[in-house]
Tab-separated table of C-alpha atoms in Angstrom:
chain	number	residue	atom	x	y	z
A	325	MET	CA	19.683	4.387	0.967
A	326	THR	CA	18.246	4.930	-2.519
A	327	THR	CA	15.494	7.325	-3.333
A	328	GLY	CA	12.290	6.209	-4.753
A	329	PRO	CA	9.092	7.983	-6.612
A	330	TRP	CA	7.377	8.022	-3.465
A	331	ASP	CA	9.888	10.377	-1.758
A	332	ASP	CA	7.674	13.301	-3.588
A	333	TRP	CA	4.340	11.761	-2.852
A	334	ASN	CA	1.828	12.514	-0.313
A	335	HIS	CA	-1.214	10.488	-1.255
A	336	ILE	CA	-1.789	7.045	-2.810
A	337	LEU	CA	-5.250	5.650	-4.019
A	338	LYS	CA	-5.505	1.982	-3.736
A	339	ILE	CA	-7.888	0.309	-6.069
A	340	ASP	CA	-9.150	-3.042	-5.202
A	341	PRO	CA	-9.976	-5.023	-8.462
A	342	ASP	CA	-12.541	-7.103	-6.561
A	343	LYS	CA	-14.805	-4.141	-5.630
A	344	GLU	CA	-17.145	-2.211	-7.589
A	345	LEU	CA	-17.156	1.548	-8.145
A	346	PRO	CA	-19.941	3.802	-7.039
A	347	GLU	CA	-22.626	4.213	-9.603
A	348	GLY	CA	-21.372	6.899	-12.193
A	349	VAL	CA	-17.780	6.884	-11.192
A	350	THR	CA	-15.144	5.859	-13.685
A	351	TYR	CA	-11.360	4.987	-12.938
A	352	GLY	CA	-10.607	7.973	-15.205
A	353	ASP	CA	-12.610	10.286	-12.487
A	354	LEU	CA	-10.414	8.524	-9.804
A	355	CYS	CA	-7.237	9.380	-11.617
A	356	ALA	CA	-8.225	12.786	-11.920
A	357	THR	CA	-8.655	13.356	-7.977
A	358	GLY	CA	-4.817	14.604	-7.824
A	359	THR	CA	-3.741	11.493	-6.106
A	360	ASP	CA	0.144	10.846	-6.646
A	361	ALA	CA	0.000	7.219	-7.593
A	362	ILE	CA	-2.520	4.545	-7.880
A	363	GLU	CA	-1.680	1.096	-6.416
A	364	VAL	CA	-3.862	-1.901	-7.770
A	365	GLY	CA	-4.568	-4.446	-5.362
A	366	GLY	CA	-6.483	-6.283	-2.741
A	367	THR	CA	-6.473	-9.472	-0.272
A	368	MET	CA	-9.244	-11.398	-1.332
A	369	GLY	CA	-11.075	-12.750	-4.856
A	370	ILE	CA	-7.893	-11.213	-6.866
A	371	THR	CA	-7.283	-12.720	-10.160
A	372	GLU	CA	-4.969	-11.699	-12.919
A	373	GLU	CA	-8.023	-10.810	-15.211
A	374	LYS	CA	-9.362	-8.325	-12.562
A	375	MET	CA	-6.016	-6.880	-12.291
A	376	GLU	CA	-5.292	-6.347	-16.075
A	377	ALA	CA	-8.962	-4.871	-16.260
A	378	VAL	CA	-8.044	-2.060	-13.578
A	379	VAL	CA	-4.757	-1.333	-14.931
A	380	ASP	CA	-5.943	-1.086	-18.477
A	381	ALA	CA	-8.817	1.211	-17.371
A	382	CYS	CA	-6.458	3.553	-15.715
A	383	ALA	CA	-3.565	3.297	-18.132
A	384	GLU	CA	-4.722	5.955	-20.444
A	385	HIS	CA	-4.727	8.605	-17.608
A	386	ASP	CA	-1.655	10.666	-16.290
A	387	VAL	CA	-1.145	9.046	-12.859
A	388	PRO	CA	1.723	6.574	-12.056
A	389	LEU	CA	0.317	3.046	-11.780
A	390	TYR	CA	1.858	0.337	-9.376
A	391	GLN	CA	0.517	-3.498	-8.607
A	392	GLU	CA	0.626	-4.671	-5.473
A	393	PRO	CA	-0.075	-8.428	-5.540
A	394	SER	CA	-1.369	-10.375	-2.517
A	395	SER	CA	0.323	-13.776	-3.978
A	396	PRO	CA	2.732	-14.471	-6.955
A	397	ASP	CA	-0.018	-16.085	-9.038
A	398	VAL	CA	-1.659	-12.547	-9.535
A	399	VAL	CA	1.336	-10.659	-10.844
A	400	ILE	CA	0.732	-9.242	-14.328
A	401	ASP	CA	3.055	-7.907	-16.928
A	402	ASN	CA	1.738	-5.027	-18.096
A	403	ARG	CA	3.984	-2.172	-19.567
A	404	ALA	CA	1.506	0.557	-18.241
A	405	LEU	CA	2.771	-0.386	-14.853
A	406	GLU	CA	5.452	1.942	-13.408
A	407	GLY	CA	6.449	-1.109	-10.875
A	408	TYR	CA	5.456	-3.498	-8.410
A	409	LEU	CA	5.151	-2.662	-4.519
A	410	ILE	CA	5.600	-6.080	-2.910
A	411	PRO	CA	4.350	-6.546	0.909
A	412	THR	CA	6.545	-8.322	3.469
A	413	VAL	CA	4.527	-8.558	6.582
A	414	PHE	CA	7.071	-8.020	9.292
A	415	ASN	CA	4.401	-9.315	12.043
A	416	ALA	CA	2.938	-12.180	10.022
A	417	GLY	CA	2.543	-15.365	12.051
A	418	SER	CA	3.887	-17.379	9.227
A	419	PRO	CA	7.140	-16.859	7.502
A	420	PHE	CA	5.340	-17.305	4.054
A	421	TRP	CA	4.041	-13.863	4.301
A	422	ILE	CA	7.685	-12.577	5.316
A	423	THR	CA	9.869	-14.345	2.425
A	424	GLY	CA	8.029	-17.377	1.388
A	425	ALA	CA	5.782	-16.014	-1.154
A	426	HIS	CA	8.473	-13.742	-2.337
A	427	LYS	CA	10.802	-17.001	-2.929
A	428	ASP	CA	8.041	-18.810	-4.845
A	429	TRP	CA	7.762	-15.845	-7.304
A	430	VAL	CA	11.382	-15.403	-7.813
A	431	ARG	CA	11.635	-19.121	-8.449
A	432	THR	CA	9.019	-19.345	-10.943
A	433	ASP	CA	9.601	-16.193	-12.801
A	434	ASP	CA	12.731	-16.275	-15.104
A	435	ASP	CA	12.498	-12.698	-15.929
A	436	MET	CA	12.314	-10.695	-12.654
A	437	ASP	CA	12.222	-6.944	-13.491
A	438	TRP	CA	14.178	-5.833	-10.392
A	439	ASP	CA	14.403	-2.396	-11.732
A	440	ARG	CA	10.837	-1.904	-11.165
A	441	THR	CA	10.160	-4.089	-8.132
A	442	TRP	CA	10.272	-2.804	-4.233
A	443	THR	CA	9.124	-4.207	-1.142
A	444	GLU	CA	6.973	-2.450	1.434
A	445	ALA	CA	7.616	-3.659	5.132
A	446	TYR	CA	4.130	-3.962	6.365
A	447	VAL	CA	3.074	-4.022	9.904
A	448	VAL	CA	-0.492	-5.070	10.159
A	449	MET	CA	-2.558	-3.505	13.002
A	450	ASN	CA	-6.402	-4.364	12.826
A	451	PRO	CA	-7.013	-7.951	13.745
A	452	GLU	CA	-10.464	-7.926	12.232
A	453	ALA	CA	-9.065	-7.241	8.678
A	454	ASP	CA	-8.858	-9.853	6.012
A	455	VAL	CA	-4.981	-9.244	5.405
A	456	ALA	CA	-4.551	-9.932	9.388
A	457	GLU	CA	-6.417	-13.391	9.072
A	458	TYR	CA	-4.840	-14.129	5.825
A	459	THR	CA	-1.139	-13.728	7.440
A	460	GLU	CA	-2.066	-14.624	10.969
A	461	ALA	CA	-0.642	-11.296	12.088
A	462	ASP	CA	-0.002	-10.246	15.452
A	463	CYS	CA	-1.694	-7.213	15.758
A	464	ASP	CA	-1.480	-6.997	19.804
A	465	LEU	CA	1.397	-4.419	19.557
A	466	GLU	CA	2.139	-1.314	21.641
A	467	PRO	CA	3.494	1.962	19.947
A	468	ALA	CA	7.233	0.845	21.235
A	469	ASP	CA	6.755	-2.426	19.281
A	470	VAL	CA	5.654	-0.757	16.082
A	471	ALA	CA	8.459	1.860	16.470
A	472	ALA	CA	10.960	-0.965	16.819
A	473	TYR	CA	9.498	-3.239	13.650
A	474	ALA	CA	10.059	0.344	11.918
A	475	GLU	CA	13.563	0.544	13.140
A	476	VAL	CA	14.271	-3.000	12.367
A	477	ALA	CA	12.960	-2.571	8.743
A	478	GLU	CA	14.955	0.365	8.054
A	479	ARG	CA	18.088	-0.189	9.964
A	480	MET	CA	18.605	-3.907	9.653
A	481	PHE	CA	16.486	-4.900	6.443
A	482	GLY	CA	17.409	-1.684	4.384
A	483	GLN	CA	13.554	-1.159	3.647
A	484	GLU	CA	12.730	1.958	1.839
A	485	ILE	CA	8.963	1.882	2.831
A	486	VAL	CA	7.304	1.096	6.073
A	487	TYR	CA	3.513	0.523	5.633
A	488	LEU	CA	1.332	0.701	8.946
A	489	GLU	CA	-2.003	-1.049	7.640
A	490	TYR	CA	-5.043	-0.586	9.739
A	491	SER	CA	-7.314	-1.850	6.772
A	492	GLY	CA	-10.845	-0.862	7.674
A	493	THR	CA	-10.369	1.065	10.811
A	494	LEU	CA	-8.614	4.458	11.675
A	495	GLY	CA	-5.312	3.976	13.404
A	496	ASP	CA	-4.054	5.063	16.533
A	497	GLU	CA	-2.106	8.453	16.341
A	498	ASP	CA	0.534	7.490	18.912
A	499	VAL	CA	1.335	4.379	17.027
A	500	VAL	CA	1.872	6.177	13.850
A	501	GLU	CA	3.789	9.046	15.564
A	502	ALA	CA	6.174	6.267	17.211
A	503	ALA	CA	6.739	4.759	13.716
A	504	SER	CA	7.439	8.008	12.152
A	505	GLU	CA	10.081	8.988	14.923
A	506	ALA	CA	11.671	5.582	14.927
A	507	ILE	CA	12.961	6.129	11.169
A	508	ASP	CA	15.127	8.397	9.410
A	509	GLU	CA	15.261	8.064	5.784
A	510	THR	CA	12.659	5.267	5.201
A	511	THR	CA	9.245	6.516	3.799
A	512	LEU	CA	6.197	5.941	6.026
A	513	PHE	CA	2.950	4.880	4.344
A	514	TYR	CA	-0.285	4.780	6.512
A	515	GLY	CA	-3.378	3.152	5.301
A	516	GLY	CA	-6.869	2.481	6.995
A	517	GLY	CA	-9.987	4.087	8.032
A	518	ILE	CA	-9.509	7.647	6.272
A	519	HIS	CA	-12.913	8.646	5.136
A	520	ASP	CA	-12.501	12.505	5.092
A	521	TYR	CA	-10.320	15.544	5.366
A	522	ASP	CA	-9.938	15.407	9.086
A	523	SER	CA	-9.289	11.632	9.327
A	524	ALA	CA	-6.571	12.115	6.505
A	525	ALA	CA	-4.980	15.089	8.013
A	526	SER	CA	-4.524	13.326	11.568
A	527	MET	CA	-2.552	10.481	9.933
A	528	ALA	CA	-0.877	12.931	7.483
A	529	GLN	CA	0.621	15.007	10.276
A	530	TYR	CA	2.902	11.801	10.982
A	531	ALA	CA	2.917	9.642	7.930
A	532	ASP	CA	4.929	10.571	4.697
A	533	VAL	CA	2.370	9.040	2.226
A	534	ILE	CA	-1.511	8.160	3.242
A	535	VAL	CA	-3.187	5.420	1.224
A	536	VAL	CA	-6.800	5.708	0.656
A	537	GLY	CA	-8.725	2.567	-0.600
A	538	ASP	CA	-12.190	1.733	0.545
A	539	LEU	CA	-13.416	5.410	0.317
A	540	ALA	CA	-13.022	5.248	-3.592
A	541	HIS	CA	-15.378	2.215	-3.624
A	542	ASP	CA	-17.797	3.391	-0.757
A	543	GLU	CA	-18.002	7.127	-1.586
A	544	GLY	CA	-16.469	8.123	-4.628
A	545	VAL	CA	-14.648	10.887	-6.116
A	546	GLU	CA	-15.303	14.123	-4.091
A	547	ALA	CA	-14.483	12.054	-0.894
A	548	VAL	CA	-11.254	11.033	-2.256
A	549	ARG	CA	-10.273	14.577	-3.092
A	550	GLU	CA	-10.740	15.710	0.221
A	551	THR	CA	-8.253	13.444	1.436
A	552	VAL	CA	-5.848	14.407	-1.354
A	553	GLU	CA	-6.259	18.031	-0.065
A	554	ALA	CA	-5.559	17.104	3.299
A	555	ALA	CA	-2.394	15.235	2.520
A	556	ARG	CA	-1.020	18.273	0.550
A	557	ASP	CA	-2.000	20.407	3.518
A	558	ALA	CA	-0.137	18.397	6.269
């Protein structure tokens, strides 16, 4: 399996273009938290214009930028981006979110930048989250089920990233541990419910990379910086 830039990461800050930042906080402030990379993406209310605005605001700062598009029609061509991280939702209820949207993108883009495009094998775990409803995900999974999805992603589909997405709630440590133990070379991302040092540390003990999103919009810079420290300490 090839290596990716995320092999050296501990922390990703995910910025939702449809959400405001706390008063007095700038994108530059967030870029200076020590995060290893910034991922620009969200589920609802996303447009090309909103994507461009966030990428442009972060571009002048020395942090790798990636777009995580929720659908093909919001993909932007911006040279400030290091690349694209494309979700493929393994437990989606519709094949559209496994390969269908991806087929549509490739069919309509005559100049796919494959050298800067990677997939993330998502397993969505919070049934209350927008992404679960959006993809009709089956979230009623035991640790063994999630471990099996992770192993399938690595062994059968050659995925370089498995992403456990709890979006909005802190995950079950047993589930994250099971996924971690099921894979060898694939990198395990974890996202959802991280709100301070301790919650970040609880997930970072098993995940290779923790993804922090809502915290930046709800609390701001110092809260994000705490999670960066926890990820590095794990």
